[in-house]
Amino acid sequence: MMYKNYPKTIIIFFLVLLLILCLLAGILLGSVPLNPFDVFRVLTRQETTSTTYILITTVRLPRVLAGALAGMGLAAAGVILQGVMNNALASPNTIGVNSGAGFAVMLALLFTDNYHLYLPIAAFAGALLTTITIFALAYAADSSRTTIILAGITVSSFLNAGINTIKLLDSDITINLTSFMMGSLSGLTLNKLAIPSIAILLALIVVLFFTKPLNLLGLGDDIARSLGLRVSVVRLCLLVLSSILSGCVVSFAGLLSFIGLIVPHICRQLFGNDARFLLPCSALLGASFVLICDLLGRIIFAPFELPAGILTAFIGGPFFLYLLLKKKGGRRIHA
């Protein structure tokens, strides 16, 4: 709580510094530690033929960039969903948005060949349709925390059944399905990241212009309307942005779980509820969180590796239960 009294620029500076350190650690460390001077020569283009150059440019650099993008996208999507649904338990994982994007990705793999182009588009469409469906189901009944989570579990179970059905229909998809379901950053290239990274960065920039409307939504629809906010239009725009963020992450990182729940909650407790500050802080901390989980997965069982999604699930599961038990009786938790 004491961080709320610190100047915002100082907090942003330390979060950026933490992210830079995590990026450097992700490049330097792993099953094969690298010499910092060799890394510097590669990054400054003084060395372009060595084994270190190949390792960094084809393995380490795409991996750390993917981790940073995944953490930013999912954490920001979590902040948006919690604000739109006025529910601190909402996240791309807990309400089934990731499963929707994953099912759409599986369909794209089944029917298309140009994966780099179609996977981000399919993931976005799946995430958006799932988000709108869950939102409609929950608010058609009531807006309690329990209703939204149960709607998400129901839709997610149906979509996971669809993913498993596609797995049975196509043996080629089955080969890569395990890593996809667990959430892994291995095997990525800069080409695969090109379209998702552009979409995620653009969505992050656009959503910063919606921070004030997001704060107004937290006051309730009636108050927001009385202050001149076009609630339906703003809510739809925010749902589209959250779908772009979570869907594009799923298209290259698979079903990484709980990042959109853990990181926004930690930032909200440390830095407050103002979305103008909460969104960038969550994006920065989310990137560092994923990079740390991925780095630990590479180091703990080296030369083997543990997918980052397994570590986030180990951390996020108990964290979700803690939040669920913290507020009993299905009362709404204001985001």
CSV table of C-alpha atoms in Angstrom, one decimal:
chain,number,residue,atom,x,y,z
A,1,MET,CA,0.0,0.0,0.0
A,2,MET,CA,2.9,2.4,0.7
A,3,TYR,CA,3.7,2.5,-3.0
A,4,LYS,CA,0.5,4.5,-3.7
A,5,ASN,CA,2.2,7.5,-2.1
A,6,TYR,CA,5.3,7.4,-4.3
A,7,PRO,CA,5.5,9.6,-7.4
A,8,LYS,CA,4.1,7.7,-10.4
A,9,THR,CA,7.1,8.4,-12.5
A,10,ILE,CA,9.4,6.7,-10.0
A,11,ILE,CA,7.2,3.6,-9.9
A,12,ILE,CA,7.0,3.5,-13.8
A,13,PHE,CA,10.8,3.9,-13.9
A,14,PHE,CA,11.5,0.9,-11.6
A,15,LEU,CA,8.9,-1.3,-13.4
A,16,VAL,CA,10.7,-0.4,-16.7
A,17,LEU,CA,14.1,-1.2,-15.1
A,18,LEU,CA,12.7,-4.5,-13.8
A,19,LEU,CA,11.5,-5.4,-17.3
A,20,ILE,CA,14.9,-4.5,-18.9
A,21,LEU,CA,16.7,-6.7,-16.3
A,22,CYS,CA,14.3,-9.6,-17.0
A,23,LEU,CA,14.8,-9.2,-20.8
A,24,LEU,CA,18.6,-9.3,-20.3
A,25,ALA,CA,18.4,-12.3,-17.9
A,26,GLY,CA,16.2,-14.1,-20.4
A,27,ILE,CA,18.9,-13.7,-23.1
A,28,LEU,CA,21.9,-14.4,-20.9
A,29,LEU,CA,20.6,-17.3,-18.8
A,30,GLY,CA,19.3,-20.7,-19.7
A,31,SER,CA,20.5,-24.3,-20.1
A,32,VAL,CA,23.5,-22.7,-21.9
A,33,PRO,CA,24.6,-19.4,-20.0
A,34,LEU,CA,26.1,-16.8,-22.3
A,35,ASN,CA,28.9,-14.3,-21.9
A,36,PRO,CA,27.6,-10.8,-21.4
A,37,PHE,CA,30.3,-9.4,-23.7
A,38,ASP,CA,29.4,-11.8,-26.5
A,39,VAL,CA,25.7,-10.9,-26.1
A,40,PHE,CA,26.6,-7.2,-26.3
A,41,ARG,CA,28.6,-7.8,-29.5
A,42,VAL,CA,25.6,-9.7,-31.0
A,43,LEU,CA,23.1,-7.1,-30.1
A,44,THR,CA,25.2,-4.3,-31.5
A,45,ARG,CA,25.7,-6.2,-34.7
A,46,GLN,CA,29.5,-6.5,-34.2
A,47,GLU,CA,29.2,-10.3,-34.4
A,48,THR,CA,26.9,-12.0,-37.0
A,49,THR,CA,28.3,-15.4,-37.6
A,50,SER,CA,29.1,-17.1,-34.3
A,51,THR,CA,27.1,-19.8,-32.5
A,52,THR,CA,26.1,-17.2,-29.9
A,53,TYR,CA,24.7,-15.0,-32.7
A,54,ILE,CA,22.6,-17.9,-34.0
A,55,LEU,CA,21.4,-18.9,-30.5
A,56,ILE,CA,20.4,-15.3,-29.6
A,57,THR,CA,18.7,-14.4,-32.8
A,58,THR,CA,16.8,-17.6,-33.4
A,59,VAL,CA,16.1,-18.8,-29.9
A,60,ARG,CA,16.6,-16.4,-27.0
A,61,LEU,CA,15.6,-13.0,-28.5
A,62,PRO,CA,12.3,-14.3,-30.0
A,63,ARG,CA,11.6,-16.0,-26.7
A,64,VAL,CA,12.0,-13.0,-24.5
A,65,LEU,CA,10.1,-10.7,-26.9
A,66,ALA,CA,7.3,-13.3,-26.9
A,67,GLY,CA,7.3,-13.4,-23.1
A,68,ALA,CA,7.2,-9.7,-22.7
A,69,LEU,CA,4.4,-9.3,-25.3
A,70,ALA,CA,2.4,-12.2,-23.7
A,71,GLY,CA,2.6,-10.7,-20.2
A,72,MET,CA,1.7,-7.2,-21.4
A,73,GLY,CA,-1.2,-8.4,-23.5
A,74,LEU,CA,-2.8,-10.7,-20.9
A,75,ALA,CA,-2.3,-8.4,-17.9
A,76,ALA,CA,-3.8,-5.4,-19.8
A,77,ALA,CA,-6.7,-7.7,-21.0
A,78,GLY,CA,-7.3,-8.6,-17.3
A,79,VAL,CA,-7.5,-5.0,-16.2
A,80,ILE,CA,-10.0,-4.3,-19.0
A,81,LEU,CA,-12.2,-7.3,-18.3
A,82,GLN,CA,-12.3,-6.6,-14.6
A,83,GLY,CA,-13.3,-3.0,-15.3
A,84,VAL,CA,-15.9,-3.8,-17.9
A,85,MET,CA,-17.5,-6.6,-15.9
A,86,ASN,CA,-16.9,-4.8,-12.6
A,87,ASN,CA,-15.5,-8.0,-11.2
A,88,ALA,CA,-12.0,-8.5,-9.9
A,89,LEU,CA,-12.1,-12.3,-10.6
A,90,ALA,CA,-12.5,-11.8,-14.4
A,91,SER,CA,-9.5,-12.5,-16.6
A,92,PRO,CA,-8.9,-14.1,-20.0
A,93,ASN,CA,-8.3,-17.4,-18.3
A,94,THR,CA,-11.0,-17.6,-15.6
A,95,ILE,CA,-13.9,-16.6,-17.8
A,96,GLY,CA,-12.9,-18.8,-20.7
A,97,VAL,CA,-11.6,-16.1,-23.2
A,98,ASN,CA,-8.4,-18.0,-23.7
A,99,SER,CA,-10.3,-21.2,-24.5
A,100,GLY,CA,-12.3,-19.4,-27.1
A,101,ALA,CA,-9.2,-18.1,-28.8
A,102,GLY,CA,-7.6,-21.5,-28.5
A,103,PHE,CA,-10.6,-23.2,-30.2
A,104,ALA,CA,-10.5,-20.7,-33.0
A,105,VAL,CA,-6.7,-21.3,-33.5
A,106,MET,CA,-7.3,-25.0,-33.7
A,107,LEU,CA,-10.0,-24.5,-36.4
A,108,ALA,CA,-7.6,-22.3,-38.3
A,109,LEU,CA,-4.9,-24.9,-38.1
A,110,LEU,CA,-7.4,-27.5,-39.4
A,111,PHE,CA,-8.6,-25.6,-42.4
A,112,THR,CA,-5.8,-23.2,-43.4
A,113,ASP,CA,-2.1,-23.3,-44.4
A,114,ASN,CA,-0.9,-19.7,-44.0
A,115,TYR,CA,-0.6,-19.9,-40.2
A,116,HIS,CA,1.3,-16.6,-39.7
A,117,LEU,CA,-1.5,-14.6,-41.3
A,118,TYR,CA,-4.7,-16.4,-40.1
A,119,LEU,CA,-3.8,-17.5,-36.5
A,120,PRO,CA,-3.9,-14.0,-35.0
A,121,ILE,CA,-7.2,-13.2,-36.8
A,122,ALA,CA,-8.8,-16.4,-35.8
A,123,ALA,CA,-7.7,-16.0,-32.2
A,124,PHE,CA,-9.1,-12.5,-32.0
A,125,ALA,CA,-12.4,-13.6,-33.4
A,126,GLY,CA,-12.6,-16.5,-31.0
A,127,ALA,CA,-11.7,-14.4,-28.0
A,128,LEU,CA,-14.2,-11.7,-29.0
A,129,LEU,CA,-17.1,-14.1,-29.5
A,130,THR,CA,-16.4,-15.9,-26.3
A,131,THR,CA,-16.1,-12.6,-24.3
A,132,ILE,CA,-19.4,-11.3,-25.7
A,133,THR,CA,-21.2,-14.7,-25.0
A,134,ILE,CA,-20.0,-14.8,-21.4
A,135,PHE,CA,-20.8,-11.2,-20.8
A,136,ALA,CA,-24.3,-11.7,-22.2
A,137,LEU,CA,-25.0,-14.9,-20.3
A,138,ALA,CA,-23.8,-13.4,-17.0
A,139,TYR,CA,-25.7,-10.1,-17.3
A,140,ALA,CA,-28.9,-11.8,-18.6
A,141,ALA,CA,-29.1,-13.4,-15.1
A,142,ASP,CA,-27.3,-11.1,-12.7
A,143,SER,CA,-23.9,-9.4,-12.4
A,144,SER,CA,-22.6,-11.3,-9.3
A,145,ARG,CA,-19.1,-12.6,-9.2
A,146,THR,CA,-20.3,-16.2,-9.1
A,147,THR,CA,-22.5,-15.9,-12.2
A,148,ILE,CA,-19.7,-14.6,-14.4
A,149,ILE,CA,-17.3,-17.3,-13.3
A,150,LEU,CA,-19.8,-20.1,-13.7
A,151,ALA,CA,-20.7,-18.8,-17.2
A,152,GLY,CA,-17.0,-18.8,-18.0
A,153,ILE,CA,-16.5,-22.3,-16.8
A,154,THR,CA,-19.5,-23.6,-18.8
A,155,VAL,CA,-18.4,-22.0,-22.0
A,156,SER,CA,-14.7,-22.9,-21.4
A,157,SER,CA,-15.7,-26.6,-20.9
A,158,PHE,CA,-17.6,-26.6,-24.2
A,159,LEU,CA,-14.7,-25.0,-26.1
A,160,ASN,CA,-12.1,-27.4,-24.6
A,161,ALA,CA,-14.3,-30.3,-25.8
A,162,GLY,CA,-14.1,-28.8,-29.2
A,163,ILE,CA,-10.3,-28.5,-29.0
A,164,ASN,CA,-10.1,-32.2,-28.1
A,165,THR,CA,-12.4,-33.1,-30.9
A,166,ILE,CA,-10.1,-31.3,-33.4
A,167,LYS,CA,-7.2,-33.1,-31.9
A,168,LEU,CA,-8.8,-36.5,-32.7
A,169,LEU,CA,-9.6,-35.4,-36.3
A,170,ASP,CA,-6.0,-34.3,-37.2
A,171,SER,CA,-2.9,-36.1,-36.0
A,172,ASP,CA,-0.6,-33.3,-37.2
A,173,ILE,CA,-2.3,-30.8,-34.8
A,174,THR,CA,-1.9,-33.3,-32.0
A,175,ILE,CA,1.9,-33.1,-32.2
A,176,ASN,CA,2.0,-29.4,-31.1
A,177,LEU,CA,-1.2,-29.5,-29.0
A,178,THR,CA,0.5,-30.3,-25.7
A,179,SER,CA,2.7,-27.2,-25.7
A,180,PHE,CA,-0.2,-25.1,-26.9
A,181,MET,CA,-2.5,-26.3,-24.0
A,182,MET,CA,0.2,-25.7,-21.4
A,183,GLY,CA,1.3,-22.3,-22.7
A,184,SER,CA,4.9,-22.4,-24.0
A,185,LEU,CA,7.3,-19.8,-25.5
A,186,SER,CA,9.6,-22.3,-27.1
A,187,GLY,CA,10.1,-22.7,-30.8
A,188,LEU,CA,9.0,-19.2,-31.7
A,189,THR,CA,10.6,-17.1,-34.5
A,190,LEU,CA,10.5,-13.4,-35.2
A,191,ASN,CA,8.4,-14.1,-38.3
A,192,LYS,CA,5.7,-15.7,-36.2
A,193,LEU,CA,5.7,-12.8,-33.8
A,194,ALA,CA,5.4,-10.0,-36.4
A,195,ILE,CA,1.7,-9.7,-36.9
A,196,PRO,CA,0.7,-10.5,-33.2
A,197,SER,CA,3.3,-8.1,-31.8
A,198,ILE,CA,2.0,-5.2,-34.0
A,199,ALA,CA,-1.6,-5.9,-33.0
A,200,ILE,CA,-0.7,-6.1,-29.3
A,201,LEU,CA,1.3,-2.9,-29.3
A,202,LEU,CA,-1.3,-1.0,-31.2
A,203,ALA,CA,-4.1,-2.3,-28.9
A,204,LEU,CA,-2.0,-1.2,-25.8
A,205,ILE,CA,-1.6,2.3,-27.2
A,206,VAL,CA,-5.3,2.6,-28.1
A,207,VAL,CA,-6.5,1.3,-24.7
A,208,LEU,CA,-4.5,4.0,-22.9
A,209,PHE,CA,-7.0,6.5,-24.4
A,210,PHE,CA,-9.9,4.5,-22.7
A,211,THR,CA,-8.5,4.7,-19.1
A,212,LYS,CA,-10.8,7.5,-18.1
A,213,PRO,CA,-14.0,5.7,-19.4
A,214,LEU,CA,-12.7,2.6,-17.7
A,215,ASN,CA,-12.6,4.4,-14.4
A,216,LEU,CA,-16.1,5.7,-15.0
A,217,LEU,CA,-17.4,2.2,-15.7
A,218,GLY,CA,-16.1,1.2,-12.2
A,219,LEU,CA,-18.6,3.7,-10.7
A,220,GLY,CA,-21.6,1.8,-12.2
A,221,ASP,CA,-23.5,2.2,-15.5
A,222,ASP,CA,-26.0,4.7,-14.1
A,223,ILE,CA,-23.4,7.1,-12.7
A,224,ALA,CA,-21.3,6.7,-15.9
A,225,ARG,CA,-24.2,7.6,-18.1
A,226,SER,CA,-25.0,10.6,-15.9
A,227,LEU,CA,-21.5,11.8,-16.5
A,228,GLY,CA,-21.9,11.7,-20.2
A,229,LEU,CA,-20.3,8.3,-21.0
A,230,ARG,CA,-21.8,6.2,-23.8
A,231,VAL,CA,-21.6,3.0,-21.8
A,232,SER,CA,-22.6,0.5,-24.5
A,233,VAL,CA,-20.2,1.9,-27.1
A,234,VAL,CA,-17.3,2.2,-24.7
A,235,ARG,CA,-17.9,-1.3,-23.3
A,236,LEU,CA,-17.9,-2.8,-26.8
A,237,CYS,CA,-14.7,-1.0,-27.7
A,238,LEU,CA,-13.0,-2.2,-24.6
A,239,LEU,CA,-14.2,-5.8,-25.2
A,240,VAL,CA,-12.8,-5.7,-28.7
A,241,LEU,CA,-9.4,-4.4,-27.4
A,242,SER,CA,-9.2,-7.1,-24.7
A,243,SER,CA,-10.0,-9.7,-27.3
A,244,ILE,CA,-7.2,-8.4,-29.6
A,245,LEU,CA,-4.8,-8.6,-26.6
A,246,SER,CA,-5.7,-12.0,-25.3
A,247,GLY,CA,-6.4,-13.5,-28.7
A,248,CYS,CA,-3.0,-12.5,-30.2
A,249,VAL,CA,-1.2,-13.8,-27.2
A,250,VAL,CA,-2.9,-17.2,-27.6
A,251,SER,CA,-2.0,-17.3,-31.3
A,252,PHE,CA,1.7,-17.7,-30.4
A,253,ALA,CA,2.0,-18.6,-26.7
A,254,GLY,CA,-0.9,-21.0,-26.3
A,255,LEU,CA,-3.1,-21.0,-23.2
A,256,LEU,CA,-1.0,-19.2,-20.6
A,257,SER,CA,-3.1,-19.0,-17.5
A,258,PHE,CA,-3.9,-16.6,-14.6
A,259,ILE,CA,-1.6,-13.7,-15.7
A,260,GLY,CA,-4.6,-11.5,-16.3
A,261,LEU,CA,-5.8,-12.3,-12.8
A,262,ILE,CA,-2.6,-12.2,-10.7
A,263,VAL,CA,-0.9,-9.2,-12.1
A,264,PRO,CA,-3.8,-6.7,-12.1
A,265,HIS,CA,-4.7,-7.7,-8.6
A,266,ILE,CA,-1.2,-7.2,-7.3
A,267,CYS,CA,-0.9,-3.8,-9.1
A,268,ARG,CA,-4.3,-2.7,-7.7
A,269,GLN,CA,-3.2,-3.5,-4.2
A,270,LEU,CA,0.1,-1.8,-4.5
A,271,PHE,CA,-0.7,1.2,-6.8
A,272,GLY,CA,-4.4,1.8,-6.5
A,273,ASN,CA,-7.5,1.6,-8.8
A,274,ASP,CA,-6.9,4.4,-11.2
A,275,ALA,CA,-6.8,2.8,-14.7
A,276,ARG,CA,-4.6,5.6,-16.0
A,277,PHE,CA,-1.9,4.2,-13.8
A,278,LEU,CA,-3.1,0.6,-13.3
A,279,LEU,CA,-3.0,-0.3,-17.0
A,280,PRO,CA,0.6,0.6,-17.8
A,281,CYS,CA,1.8,-0.8,-14.5
A,282,SER,CA,0.0,-4.1,-15.0
A,283,ALA,CA,1.4,-4.3,-18.6
A,284,LEU,CA,5.0,-3.7,-17.4
A,285,LEU,CA,4.7,-6.1,-14.4
A,286,GLY,CA,2.9,-8.7,-16.5
A,287,ALA,CA,5.8,-8.8,-19.0
A,288,SER,CA,8.4,-9.2,-16.2
A,289,PHE,CA,6.2,-11.9,-14.5
A,290,VAL,CA,6.0,-14.1,-17.6
A,291,LEU,CA,9.7,-13.6,-18.3
A,292,ILE,CA,10.6,-14.7,-14.8
A,293,CYS,CA,8.4,-17.8,-15.0
A,294,ASP,CA,9.8,-18.7,-18.4
A,295,LEU,CA,13.4,-18.3,-17.1
A,296,LEU,CA,12.7,-20.4,-14.0
A,297,GLY,CA,11.2,-23.1,-16.2
A,298,ARG,CA,14.4,-23.1,-18.3
A,299,ILE,CA,16.8,-23.2,-15.4
A,300,ILE,CA,15.2,-25.4,-12.7
A,301,PHE,CA,15.2,-28.6,-14.9
A,302,ALA,CA,18.0,-27.8,-17.3
A,303,PRO,CA,18.8,-29.1,-19.9
A,304,PHE,CA,15.1,-29.9,-20.0
A,305,GLU,CA,12.5,-27.1,-19.6
A,306,LEU,CA,9.2,-26.5,-17.9
A,307,PRO,CA,6.7,-24.5,-20.0
A,308,ALA,CA,6.0,-21.1,-18.5
A,309,GLY,CA,2.2,-21.9,-18.4
A,310,ILE,CA,2.8,-24.6,-15.9
A,311,LEU,CA,4.5,-22.3,-13.4
A,312,THR,CA,1.8,-19.6,-13.9
A,313,ALA,CA,-0.8,-22.2,-13.2
A,314,PHE,CA,1.0,-23.4,-10.0
A,315,ILE,CA,1.0,-19.8,-8.8
A,316,GLY,CA,-2.4,-18.7,-10.2
A,317,GLY,CA,-4.5,-21.7,-8.9
A,318,PRO,CA,-3.9,-21.0,-5.2
A,319,PHE,CA,-4.1,-17.3,-5.8
A,320,PHE,CA,-7.5,-17.6,-7.5
A,321,LEU,CA,-8.8,-19.7,-4.5
A,322,TYR,CA,-7.5,-17.1,-2.1
A,323,LEU,CA,-9.5,-14.4,-4.0
A,324,LEU,CA,-12.5,-16.6,-4.2
A,325,LEU,CA,-12.6,-17.2,-0.5
A,326,LYS,CA,-11.7,-13.7,0.4
A,327,LYS,CA,-15.2,-12.4,-0.5
A,328,LYS,CA,-17.9,-14.9,0.3
A,329,GLY,CA,-21.5,-15.1,-0.8
A,330,GLY,CA,-21.1,-14.1,-4.4
A,331,ARG,CA,-21.0,-10.4,-3.8
A,332,ARG,CA,-19.5,-8.2,-6.5
A,333,ILE,CA,-15.9,-7.2,-6.1
A,334,HIS,CA,-15.4,-3.8,-7.6
A,335,ALA,CA,-12.5,-3.5,-9.9
